[in-house]
Coordinates of C-alpha atoms and ligand atoms in Angstrom, one line a residue:
X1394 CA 3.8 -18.5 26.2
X1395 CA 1.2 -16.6 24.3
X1396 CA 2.8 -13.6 22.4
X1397 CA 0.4 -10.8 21.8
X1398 CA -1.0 -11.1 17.9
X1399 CA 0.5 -7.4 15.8
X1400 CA -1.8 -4.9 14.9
X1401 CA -2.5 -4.8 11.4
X1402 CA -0.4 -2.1 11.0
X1403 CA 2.6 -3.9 12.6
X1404 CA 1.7 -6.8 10.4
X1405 CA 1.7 -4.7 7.3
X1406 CA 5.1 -2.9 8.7
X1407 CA 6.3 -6.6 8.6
X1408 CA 5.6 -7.4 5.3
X1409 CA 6.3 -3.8 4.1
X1410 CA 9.9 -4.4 5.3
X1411 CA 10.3 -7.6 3.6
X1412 CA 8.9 -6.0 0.6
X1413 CA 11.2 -3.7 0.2
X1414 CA 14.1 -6.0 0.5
X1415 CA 12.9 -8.0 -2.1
X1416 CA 12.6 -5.0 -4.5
X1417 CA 16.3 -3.8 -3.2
X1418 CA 17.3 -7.8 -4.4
X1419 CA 15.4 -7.7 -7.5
X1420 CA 16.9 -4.0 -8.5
X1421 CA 20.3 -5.1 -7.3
X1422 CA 20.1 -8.6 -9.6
X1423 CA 18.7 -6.8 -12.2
X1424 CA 21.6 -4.5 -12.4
X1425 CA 24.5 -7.0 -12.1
X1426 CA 22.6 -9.3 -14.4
X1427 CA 22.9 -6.1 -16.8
X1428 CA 26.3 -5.3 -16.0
X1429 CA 27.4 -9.5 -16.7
X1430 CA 25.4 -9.3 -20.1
X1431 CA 26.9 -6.4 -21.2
X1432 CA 30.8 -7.1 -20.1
X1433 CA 30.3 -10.8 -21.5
X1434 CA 29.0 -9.6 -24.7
X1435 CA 31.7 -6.4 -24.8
X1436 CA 34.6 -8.5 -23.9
X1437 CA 33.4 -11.8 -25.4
X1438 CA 33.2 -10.4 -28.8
X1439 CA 36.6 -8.2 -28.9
X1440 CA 38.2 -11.5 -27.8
X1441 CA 36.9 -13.2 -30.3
X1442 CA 37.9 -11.2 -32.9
X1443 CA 41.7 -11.8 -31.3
X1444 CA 41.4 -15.5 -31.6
X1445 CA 41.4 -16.4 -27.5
X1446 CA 38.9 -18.4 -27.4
X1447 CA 39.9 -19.8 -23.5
X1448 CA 38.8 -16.2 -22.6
X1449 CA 35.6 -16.3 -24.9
X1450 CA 34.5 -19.8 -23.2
X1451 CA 35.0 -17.8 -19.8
X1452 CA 32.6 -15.2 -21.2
X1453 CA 30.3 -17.2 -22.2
X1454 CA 29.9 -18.5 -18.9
X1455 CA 29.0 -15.0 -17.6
X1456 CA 27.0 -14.6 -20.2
X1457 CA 24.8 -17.9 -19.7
X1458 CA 24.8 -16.9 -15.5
X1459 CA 23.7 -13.1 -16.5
X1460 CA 20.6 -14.1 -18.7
X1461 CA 20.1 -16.7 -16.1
X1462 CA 19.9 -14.0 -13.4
X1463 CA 17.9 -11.8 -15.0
X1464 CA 15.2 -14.6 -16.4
X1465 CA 14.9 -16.0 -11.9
X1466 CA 14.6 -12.0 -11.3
X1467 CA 11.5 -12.1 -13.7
X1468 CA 9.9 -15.6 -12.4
X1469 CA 10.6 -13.7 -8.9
X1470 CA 13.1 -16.3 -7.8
X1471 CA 15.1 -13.9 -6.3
X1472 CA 17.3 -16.0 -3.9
X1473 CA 17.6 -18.8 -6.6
X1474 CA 19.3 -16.0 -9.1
X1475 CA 21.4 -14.6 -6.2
X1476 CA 23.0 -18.7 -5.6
X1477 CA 23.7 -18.0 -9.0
X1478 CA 25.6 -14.7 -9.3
X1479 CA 27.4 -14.6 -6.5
X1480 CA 29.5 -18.3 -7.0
X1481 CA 29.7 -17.7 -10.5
X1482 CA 31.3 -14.3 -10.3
X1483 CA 33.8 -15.0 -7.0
X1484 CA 34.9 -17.8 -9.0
X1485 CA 35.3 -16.0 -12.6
X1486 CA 36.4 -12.8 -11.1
X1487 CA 39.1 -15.0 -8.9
X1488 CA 40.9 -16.8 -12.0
X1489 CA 40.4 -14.0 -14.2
X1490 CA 42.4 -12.3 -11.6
X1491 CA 44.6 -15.2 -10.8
X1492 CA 45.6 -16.2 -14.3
X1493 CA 45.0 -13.7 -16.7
X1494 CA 45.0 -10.2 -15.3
X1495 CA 48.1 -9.9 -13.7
X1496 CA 49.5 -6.7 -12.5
X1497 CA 52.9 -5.4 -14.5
X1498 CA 54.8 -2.0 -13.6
X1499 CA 52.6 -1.0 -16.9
X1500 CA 49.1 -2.0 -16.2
X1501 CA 47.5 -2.7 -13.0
X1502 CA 45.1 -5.7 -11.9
X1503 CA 41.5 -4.6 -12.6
X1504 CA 39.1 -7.1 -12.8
X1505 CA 39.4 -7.5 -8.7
X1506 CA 36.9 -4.3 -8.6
X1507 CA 33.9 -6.0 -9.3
X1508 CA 34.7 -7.0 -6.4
X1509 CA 33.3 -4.4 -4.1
X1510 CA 29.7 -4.2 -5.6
X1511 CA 29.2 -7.7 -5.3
X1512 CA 30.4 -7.4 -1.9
X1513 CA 27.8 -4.7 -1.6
X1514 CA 25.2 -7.1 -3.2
X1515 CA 25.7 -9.9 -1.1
X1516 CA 25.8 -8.0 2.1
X1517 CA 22.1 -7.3 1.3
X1518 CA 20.7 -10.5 -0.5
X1519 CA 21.7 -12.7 1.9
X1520 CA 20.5 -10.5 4.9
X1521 CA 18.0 -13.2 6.0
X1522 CA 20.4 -16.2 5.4
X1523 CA 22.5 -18.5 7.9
X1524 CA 25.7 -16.6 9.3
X1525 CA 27.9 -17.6 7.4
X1526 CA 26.7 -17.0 4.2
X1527 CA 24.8 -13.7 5.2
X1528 CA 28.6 -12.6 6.8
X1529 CA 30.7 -15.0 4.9
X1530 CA 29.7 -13.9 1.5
X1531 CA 30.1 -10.4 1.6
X1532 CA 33.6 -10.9 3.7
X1533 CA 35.1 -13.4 1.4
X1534 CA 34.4 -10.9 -1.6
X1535 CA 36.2 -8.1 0.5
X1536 CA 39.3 -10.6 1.2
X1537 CA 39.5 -11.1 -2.0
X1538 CA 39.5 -8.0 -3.3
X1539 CA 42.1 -6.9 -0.4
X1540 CA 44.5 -10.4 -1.6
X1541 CA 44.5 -8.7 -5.4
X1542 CA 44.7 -5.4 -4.7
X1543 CA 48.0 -5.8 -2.4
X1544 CA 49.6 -8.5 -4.1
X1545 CA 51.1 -8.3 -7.6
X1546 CA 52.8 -12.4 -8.0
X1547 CA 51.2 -15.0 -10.5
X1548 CA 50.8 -18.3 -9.0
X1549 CA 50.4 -19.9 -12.5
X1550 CA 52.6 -18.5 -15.1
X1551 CA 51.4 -18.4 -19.2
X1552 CA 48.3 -17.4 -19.6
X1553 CA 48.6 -13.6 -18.7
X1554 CA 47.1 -11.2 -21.2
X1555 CA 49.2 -8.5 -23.1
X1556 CA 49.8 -5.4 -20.8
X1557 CA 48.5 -3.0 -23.8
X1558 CA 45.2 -5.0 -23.9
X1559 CA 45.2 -4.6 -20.1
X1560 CA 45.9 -1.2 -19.2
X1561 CA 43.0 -0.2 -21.7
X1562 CA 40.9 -3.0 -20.4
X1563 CA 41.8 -1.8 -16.7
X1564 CA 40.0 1.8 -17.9
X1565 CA 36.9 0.0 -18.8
X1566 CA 36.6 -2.2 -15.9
X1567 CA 37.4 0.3 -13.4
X1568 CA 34.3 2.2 -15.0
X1569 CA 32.1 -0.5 -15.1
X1570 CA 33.0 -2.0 -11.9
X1571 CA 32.7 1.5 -10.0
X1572 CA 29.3 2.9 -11.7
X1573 CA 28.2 -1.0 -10.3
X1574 CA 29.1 0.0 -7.2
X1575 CA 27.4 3.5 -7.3
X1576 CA 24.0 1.7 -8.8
X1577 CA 24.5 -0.6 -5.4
X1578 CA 24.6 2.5 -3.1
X1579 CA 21.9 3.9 -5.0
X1580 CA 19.5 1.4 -4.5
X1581 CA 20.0 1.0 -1.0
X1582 CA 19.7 4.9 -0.2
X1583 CA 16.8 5.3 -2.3
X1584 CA 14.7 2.4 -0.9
X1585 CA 16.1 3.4 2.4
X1586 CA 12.5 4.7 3.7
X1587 CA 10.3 1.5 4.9
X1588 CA 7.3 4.0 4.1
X1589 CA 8.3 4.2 0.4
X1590 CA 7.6 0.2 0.0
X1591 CA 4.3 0.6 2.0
X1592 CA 3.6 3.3 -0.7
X1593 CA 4.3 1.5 -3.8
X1594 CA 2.3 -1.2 -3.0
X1595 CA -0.6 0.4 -1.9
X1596 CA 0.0 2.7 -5.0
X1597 CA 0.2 -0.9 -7.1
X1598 CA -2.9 -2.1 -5.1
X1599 CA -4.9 1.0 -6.7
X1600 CA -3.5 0.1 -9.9
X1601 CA -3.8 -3.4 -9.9
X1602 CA -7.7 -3.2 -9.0
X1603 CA -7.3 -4.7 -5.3
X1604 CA -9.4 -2.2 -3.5
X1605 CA -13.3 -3.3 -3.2
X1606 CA -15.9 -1.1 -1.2
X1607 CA -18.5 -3.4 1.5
X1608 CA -21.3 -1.8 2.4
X1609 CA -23.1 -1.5 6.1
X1610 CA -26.9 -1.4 5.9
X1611 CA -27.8 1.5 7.7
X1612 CA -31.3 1.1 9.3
X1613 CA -34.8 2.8 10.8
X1614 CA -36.2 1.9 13.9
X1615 CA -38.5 -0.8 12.2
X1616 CA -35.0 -1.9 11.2
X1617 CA -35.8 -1.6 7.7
X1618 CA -33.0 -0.9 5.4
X1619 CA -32.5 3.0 4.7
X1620 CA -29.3 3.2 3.2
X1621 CA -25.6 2.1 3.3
X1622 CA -22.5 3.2 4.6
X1623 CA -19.1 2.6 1.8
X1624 CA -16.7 1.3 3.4
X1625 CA -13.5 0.2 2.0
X1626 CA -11.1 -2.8 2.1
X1627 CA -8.2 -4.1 0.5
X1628 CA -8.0 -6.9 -1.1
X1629 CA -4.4 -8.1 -0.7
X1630 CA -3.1 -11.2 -2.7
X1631 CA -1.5 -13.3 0.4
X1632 CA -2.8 -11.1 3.7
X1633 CA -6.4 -11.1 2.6
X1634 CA -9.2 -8.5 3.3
X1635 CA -6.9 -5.7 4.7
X1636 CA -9.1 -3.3 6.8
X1637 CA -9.0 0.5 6.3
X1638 CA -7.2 1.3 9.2
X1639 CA -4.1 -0.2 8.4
X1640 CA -3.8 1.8 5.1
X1641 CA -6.2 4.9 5.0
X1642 CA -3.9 6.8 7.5
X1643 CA -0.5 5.7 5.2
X1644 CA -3.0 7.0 2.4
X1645 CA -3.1 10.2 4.1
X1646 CA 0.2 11.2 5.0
X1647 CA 1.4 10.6 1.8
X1648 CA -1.3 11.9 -0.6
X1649 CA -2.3 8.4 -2.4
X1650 CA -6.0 9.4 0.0
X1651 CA -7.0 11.3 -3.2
X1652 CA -6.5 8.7 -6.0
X1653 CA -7.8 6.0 -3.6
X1654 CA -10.6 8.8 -2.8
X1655 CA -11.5 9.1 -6.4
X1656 CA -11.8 5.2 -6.9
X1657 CA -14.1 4.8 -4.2
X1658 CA -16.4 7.8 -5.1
X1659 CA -16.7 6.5 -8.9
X1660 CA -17.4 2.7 -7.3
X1661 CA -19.5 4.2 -5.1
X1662 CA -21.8 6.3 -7.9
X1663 CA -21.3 2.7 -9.9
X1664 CA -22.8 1.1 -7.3
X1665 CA -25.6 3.7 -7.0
X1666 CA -26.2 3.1 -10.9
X1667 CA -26.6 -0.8 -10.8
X1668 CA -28.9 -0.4 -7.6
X1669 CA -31.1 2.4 -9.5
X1670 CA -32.1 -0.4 -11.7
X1671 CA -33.8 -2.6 -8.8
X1672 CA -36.8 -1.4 -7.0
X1673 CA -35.6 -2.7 -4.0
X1674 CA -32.5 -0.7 -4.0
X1675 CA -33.2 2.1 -5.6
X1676 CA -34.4 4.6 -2.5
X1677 CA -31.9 4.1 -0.6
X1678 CA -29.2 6.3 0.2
X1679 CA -25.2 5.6 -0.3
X1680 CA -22.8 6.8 2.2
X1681 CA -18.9 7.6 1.2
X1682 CA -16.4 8.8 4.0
X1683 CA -14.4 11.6 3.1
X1684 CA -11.0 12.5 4.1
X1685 CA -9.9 16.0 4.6
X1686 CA -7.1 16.4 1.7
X1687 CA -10.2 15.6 -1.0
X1688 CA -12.3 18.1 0.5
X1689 CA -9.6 20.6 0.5
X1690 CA -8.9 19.9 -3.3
X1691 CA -10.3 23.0 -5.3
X1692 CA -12.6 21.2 -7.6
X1693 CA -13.8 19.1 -5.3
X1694 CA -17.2 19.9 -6.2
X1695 CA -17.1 19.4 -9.6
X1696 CA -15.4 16.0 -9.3
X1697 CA -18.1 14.9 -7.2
X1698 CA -20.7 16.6 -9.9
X1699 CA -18.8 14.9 -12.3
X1700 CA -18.7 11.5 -11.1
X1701 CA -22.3 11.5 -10.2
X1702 CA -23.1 12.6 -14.0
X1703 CA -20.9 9.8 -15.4
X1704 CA -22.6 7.0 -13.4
X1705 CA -26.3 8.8 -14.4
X1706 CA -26.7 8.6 -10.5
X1707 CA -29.2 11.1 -8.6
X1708 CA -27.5 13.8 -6.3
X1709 CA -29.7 12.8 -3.7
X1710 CA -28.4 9.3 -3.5
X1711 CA -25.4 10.3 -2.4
X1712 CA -24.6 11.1 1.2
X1713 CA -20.7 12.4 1.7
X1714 CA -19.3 11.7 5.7
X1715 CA -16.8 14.1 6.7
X1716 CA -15.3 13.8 10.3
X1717 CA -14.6 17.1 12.6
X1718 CA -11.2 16.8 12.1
X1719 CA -12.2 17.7 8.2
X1720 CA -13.6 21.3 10.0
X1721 CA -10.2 22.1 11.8
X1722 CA -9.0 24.1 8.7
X1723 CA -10.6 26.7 6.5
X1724 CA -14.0 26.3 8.2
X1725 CA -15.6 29.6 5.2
X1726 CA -14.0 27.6 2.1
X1727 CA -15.3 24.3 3.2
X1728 CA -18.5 25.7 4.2
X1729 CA -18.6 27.1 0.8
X1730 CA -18.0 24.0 -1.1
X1731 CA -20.7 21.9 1.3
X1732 CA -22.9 24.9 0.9
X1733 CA -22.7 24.2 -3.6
X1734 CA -23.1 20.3 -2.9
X1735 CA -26.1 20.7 -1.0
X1736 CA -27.4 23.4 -3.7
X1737 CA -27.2 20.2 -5.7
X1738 CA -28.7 18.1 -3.7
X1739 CA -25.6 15.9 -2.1
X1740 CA -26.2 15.7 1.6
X1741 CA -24.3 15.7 4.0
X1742 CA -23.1 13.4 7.4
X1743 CA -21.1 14.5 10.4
X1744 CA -19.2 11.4 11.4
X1745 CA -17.8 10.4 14.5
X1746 CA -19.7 13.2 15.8
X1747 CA -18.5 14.0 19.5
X1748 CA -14.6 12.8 18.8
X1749 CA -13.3 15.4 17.6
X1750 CA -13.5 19.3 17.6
X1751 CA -14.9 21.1 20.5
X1752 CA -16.6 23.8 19.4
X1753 CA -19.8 23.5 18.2
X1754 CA -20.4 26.5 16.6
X1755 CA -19.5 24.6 13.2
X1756 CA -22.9 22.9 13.4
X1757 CA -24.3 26.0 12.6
X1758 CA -22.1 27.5 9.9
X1759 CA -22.4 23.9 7.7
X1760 CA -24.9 22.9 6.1
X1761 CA -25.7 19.4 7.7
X1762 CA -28.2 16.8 7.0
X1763 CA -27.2 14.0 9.7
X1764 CA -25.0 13.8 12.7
X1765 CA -23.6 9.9 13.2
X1766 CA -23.0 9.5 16.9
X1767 CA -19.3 7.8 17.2
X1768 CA -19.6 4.1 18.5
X1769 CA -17.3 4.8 21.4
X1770 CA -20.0 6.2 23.0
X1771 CA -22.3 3.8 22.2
X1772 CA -20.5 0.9 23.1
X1773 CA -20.2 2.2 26.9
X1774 CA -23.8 3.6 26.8
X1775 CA -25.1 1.2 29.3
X1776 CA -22.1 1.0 31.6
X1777 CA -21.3 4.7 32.0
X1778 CA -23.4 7.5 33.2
X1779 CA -21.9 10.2 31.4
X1780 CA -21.4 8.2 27.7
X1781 CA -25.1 8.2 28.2
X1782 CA -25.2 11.8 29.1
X1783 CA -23.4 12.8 25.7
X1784 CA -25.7 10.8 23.6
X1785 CA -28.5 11.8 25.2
X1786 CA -27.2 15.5 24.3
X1787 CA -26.1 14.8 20.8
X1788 CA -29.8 13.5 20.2
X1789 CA -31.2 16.6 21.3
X1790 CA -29.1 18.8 19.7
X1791 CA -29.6 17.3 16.2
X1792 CA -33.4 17.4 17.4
X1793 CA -33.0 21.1 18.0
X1794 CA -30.7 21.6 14.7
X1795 CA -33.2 19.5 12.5
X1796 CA -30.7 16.9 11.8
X1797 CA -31.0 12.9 11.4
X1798 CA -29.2 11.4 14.2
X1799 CA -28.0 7.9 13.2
X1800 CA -25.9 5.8 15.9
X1801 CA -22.9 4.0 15.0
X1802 CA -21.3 1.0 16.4
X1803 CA -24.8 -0.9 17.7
X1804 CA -23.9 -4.2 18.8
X1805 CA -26.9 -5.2 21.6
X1806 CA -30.2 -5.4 21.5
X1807 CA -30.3 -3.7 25.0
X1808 CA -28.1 -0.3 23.3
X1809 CA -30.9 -0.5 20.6
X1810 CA -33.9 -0.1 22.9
X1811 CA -32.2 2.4 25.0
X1812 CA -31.2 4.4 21.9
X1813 CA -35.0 4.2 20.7
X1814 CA -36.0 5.1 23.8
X1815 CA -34.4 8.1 23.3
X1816 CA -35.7 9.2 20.5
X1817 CA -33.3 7.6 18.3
X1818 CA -34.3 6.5 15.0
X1819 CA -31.5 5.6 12.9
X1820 CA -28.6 3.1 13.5
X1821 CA -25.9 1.1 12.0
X1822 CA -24.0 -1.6 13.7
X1823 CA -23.4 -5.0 13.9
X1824 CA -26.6 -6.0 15.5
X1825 CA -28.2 -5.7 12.4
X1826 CA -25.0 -6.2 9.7
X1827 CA -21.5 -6.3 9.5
X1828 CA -20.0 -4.3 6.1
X1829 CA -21.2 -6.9 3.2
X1830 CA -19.7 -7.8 0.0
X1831 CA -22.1 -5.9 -2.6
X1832 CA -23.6 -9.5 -3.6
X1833 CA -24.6 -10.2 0.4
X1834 CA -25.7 -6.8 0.9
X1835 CA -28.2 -6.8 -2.3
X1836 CA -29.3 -10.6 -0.8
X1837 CA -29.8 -9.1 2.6
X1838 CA -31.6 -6.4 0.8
X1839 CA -33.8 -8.3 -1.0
X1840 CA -34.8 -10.5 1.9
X1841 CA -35.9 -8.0 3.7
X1842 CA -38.5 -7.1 0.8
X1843 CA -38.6 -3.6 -0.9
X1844 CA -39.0 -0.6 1.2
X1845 CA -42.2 1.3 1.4
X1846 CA -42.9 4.9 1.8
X1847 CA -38.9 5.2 2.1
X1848 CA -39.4 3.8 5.7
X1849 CA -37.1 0.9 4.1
X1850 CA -38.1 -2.8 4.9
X1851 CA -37.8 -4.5 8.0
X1852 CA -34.2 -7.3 8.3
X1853 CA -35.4 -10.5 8.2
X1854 CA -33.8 -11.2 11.7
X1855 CA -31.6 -8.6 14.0
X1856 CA -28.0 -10.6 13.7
X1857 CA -24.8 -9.2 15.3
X1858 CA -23.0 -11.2 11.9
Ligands
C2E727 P1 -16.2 5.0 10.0 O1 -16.5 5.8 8.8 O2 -16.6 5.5 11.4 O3 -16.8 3.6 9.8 C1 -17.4 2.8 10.7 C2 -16.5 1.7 11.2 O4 -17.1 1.0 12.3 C3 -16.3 0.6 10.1 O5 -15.0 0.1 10.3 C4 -17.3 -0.4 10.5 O6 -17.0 -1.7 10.0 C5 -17.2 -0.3 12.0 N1 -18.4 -0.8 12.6 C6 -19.6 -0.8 12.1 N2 -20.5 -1.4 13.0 C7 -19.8 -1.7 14.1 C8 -20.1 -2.3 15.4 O7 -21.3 -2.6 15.7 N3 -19.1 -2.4 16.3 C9 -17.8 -2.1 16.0 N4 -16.9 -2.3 16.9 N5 -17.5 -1.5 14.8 C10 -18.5 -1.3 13.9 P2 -14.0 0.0 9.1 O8 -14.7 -0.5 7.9 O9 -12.8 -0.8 9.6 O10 -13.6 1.5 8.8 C11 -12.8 2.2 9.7 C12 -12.7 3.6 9.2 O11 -11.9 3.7 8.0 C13 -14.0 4.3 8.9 O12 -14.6 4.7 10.1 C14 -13.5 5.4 8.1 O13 -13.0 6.5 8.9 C15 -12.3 4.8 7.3 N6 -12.7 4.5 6.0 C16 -13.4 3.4 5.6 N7 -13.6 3.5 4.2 C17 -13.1 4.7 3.8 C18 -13.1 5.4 2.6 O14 -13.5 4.9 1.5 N8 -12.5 6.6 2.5 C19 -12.0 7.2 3.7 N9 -11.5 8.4 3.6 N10 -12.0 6.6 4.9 C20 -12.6 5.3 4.9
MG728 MG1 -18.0 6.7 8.2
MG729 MG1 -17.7 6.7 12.2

């Protein structure tokens, strides 16, 4: 049976989850990798100093496992190091327990608590593993600790330690072995969100330089090239080209829209810069999607102002696409700030025009350069009566407004001709591009010749890519 493929946001969800148990893993190991360093190196060294050198060979052990641990955790062979810690530490903690740490009416048992967070550790590292080590594990540590908490007989007699070195030794295991246990809790609470791992590595993907920006040749009705449209993607190290849907709403919600804004405005104005340079790219016109929580940023003029003057770009390059839903909120401020980027020669593109807001009493207020007509109605233009209706409106109402109508989303030759037909003169769509990498867009460019009178020059062939 066919399953139905996930969205790309239920794919992302997928690997979001798994991403976050591997950080929980990696936090957990590097913590009880810590904690074995530290305890070897603490107890190895005061027993050598007493001469027991049986006890010192054990600590060197947990030593050898702990730096072990930690150097898997940083060559990310995370389930590796946990085969390591867990059988090396049942088995320590077991005959330390058995043979040397046994309970008097002076000093209890103690080494029997590191017990708990390993049973803590195990619960969650072997999560994805066969039942019984992803239920056995984490149960044997418990029985175990139960068995040496409720029993006080030695089964081999001799090699008990002193009870003075015990009962002080029972202080600093008990504090080690419970601040363990609260580090475990810790990490599990605070990675308890699935949306924080999404986050991070989206944050990371910012950081790490994964985000690249294709561009969509916007075109006349000669179908010469006019301009572009920004758009961005993702450039993931094992998913591939991950498309903005899957992580521009994340982006939103949680704020990372603004960083991730900023890159693709200065990469954008970049862009502009190396295109200024070739006479065949030069005129035309860049545009960059804009999400509301940018434009509601109070110096989001001067950012843009400012990232135009570092990339020595012309205003007039630059084309900024906000949606309606941009206009819901604080319609005077954001007229306001449109009103200044205009003054300086930024213009400005209503996208998904027709989606979104219902009055249309903005269209007056802002000042506008181009409405884009959403592709939903395009797509269904020849098939339903009243998705023709709306575009034929929208056409005349930029006609009567004095805006550039462009239409989005062109796929046939037949939406084409009915779109020029009436009176239609821009479009963008994949019957003349797909989004291109900036190489194939500057090819595609070039092909088509350099653009005269700022008509822009006709595509070498109308391709639905
Ligand atoms: P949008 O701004 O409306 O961009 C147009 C989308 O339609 C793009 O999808 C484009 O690839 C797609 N498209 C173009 N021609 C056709 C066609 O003929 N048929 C069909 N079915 N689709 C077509 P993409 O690149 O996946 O972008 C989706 C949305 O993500 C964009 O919609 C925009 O809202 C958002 N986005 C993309 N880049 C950015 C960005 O840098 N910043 C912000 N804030 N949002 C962005
Ligand atoms: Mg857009
Ligand atoms: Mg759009």
């Amino acid at each position: 049976m066919n399953l139905p493929r996930p969205s790309a946001a239920a794919e992302w969800d997928l690997s979001a989850e798994e991403a976050l148990h591997r950080r929980r893993v990696r936090r957990m190991l590097m913590a009880g990798g810590g904690v074995m360093v530290v305890a070897a190196l603490w107890w190895g060294g005061y027993f050598a100093t007493q001469g027991l050198w049986l006890l010192v060979a054990s600590d060197l052990v947990i030593l050898t496992s702990g730096v072990t641990v930690l150097a898997l955790v940083c060559r990310g062979h995370l389930r590796a190091a946990s085969l390591v810690i867990l059988p090396v530490l049942l088995a320590v903690l077991t005959l330390q327990a058995l043979l040397l740490d046994v309970p008097t009416a002076v000093a209890p048992r103690s080494v029997h608590l590191y017990l708990l967070p390993l049973a803590v550790f195990a619960l969650v590292a072997f999560r994805h593993e066969k039942p019984w080590l992803a239920r056995g594990a984490p149960l044997l540590c418990l029985a175990l600790f139960l068995v040496f908490s409720a029993t006080q007989g030695h089964w081999v007699a001799g090699f008990q330690l002193p009870d003075t070195l015990r009962l002080w030794g029972s202080w600093i295991n008990g504090v080690l072995a419970v601040s363990t246990l609260f580090v475990m809790l810790y990490i599990l609470q605070t990675d308890a969100s699935p949306l924080t791992a999404r986050q991070i590595e989206l944050r990371k993907a910012l950081a790490r330089g994964q985000m690249v920006l294709h561009y969509q040749p916007q075109v006349d009705a000669t179908q010469g090239v006019v301009g572009a449209e920004a758009l961005v993607r993702w450039r993931h190290p094992t998913r591939g080209l991950v498309m903005p849907d899957a992580f521009i709403p994340l982006a939103e919600r949680t704020g990372l829209i603004l960083p991730l804004g900023d890159w693709v405005l200065a990469e954008a104005c970049r862009q502009l810069a190396r295109w200024s340079h070739d006479p065949a790219l030069a005129p035309l016109v860049l545009s960059v999607n804009v999400s509301a929580a940018q434009l509601h940023q109070s110096d989001f003029v001067p950012r843009v102002m400012a990232t135009l003057q570092a990339a020595a770009v012309a205003p007039e390059r630059l084309r900024l696409e906000l949606t309606e839903s941009v206009l819901v909120q604080d319609l005077q401020t954001i007229a306001g700030k449109l009103a200044e980027l205009k003054a300086h020669g930024v213009t400005l593109s209503l996208d998904d025009f027709g989606t979104g807001f219902s009055s249309l009493s903005y269209l007056k207020r802002l000042p506008l350069h181009e409405l884009k007509i959403d592709k939903s109605f395009v797509q269904d233009l020849l098939e339903n009566g009243s998705d023709a209706t709306i575009v034929e409106s929208m056409l005349t109402l930029g006609r009567s407004l004095g805006l550039r109508v462009i239409a989005e989303g062109v796929e046939t030759e037949a939406q084409w001709r009915y779109l020029c037909d009436r009176g239609c003169h821009l479009f963008q769509g994949y019957l003349f591009s797909p989004p291109l990498t900036p190489d194939a867009f500057e090819a595609l460019v070039h092909r088509a010749g350099i653009p005269q009178g700022g008509a822009g020059a006709p595509l070498p062939q109308a391709s639905a890519g």
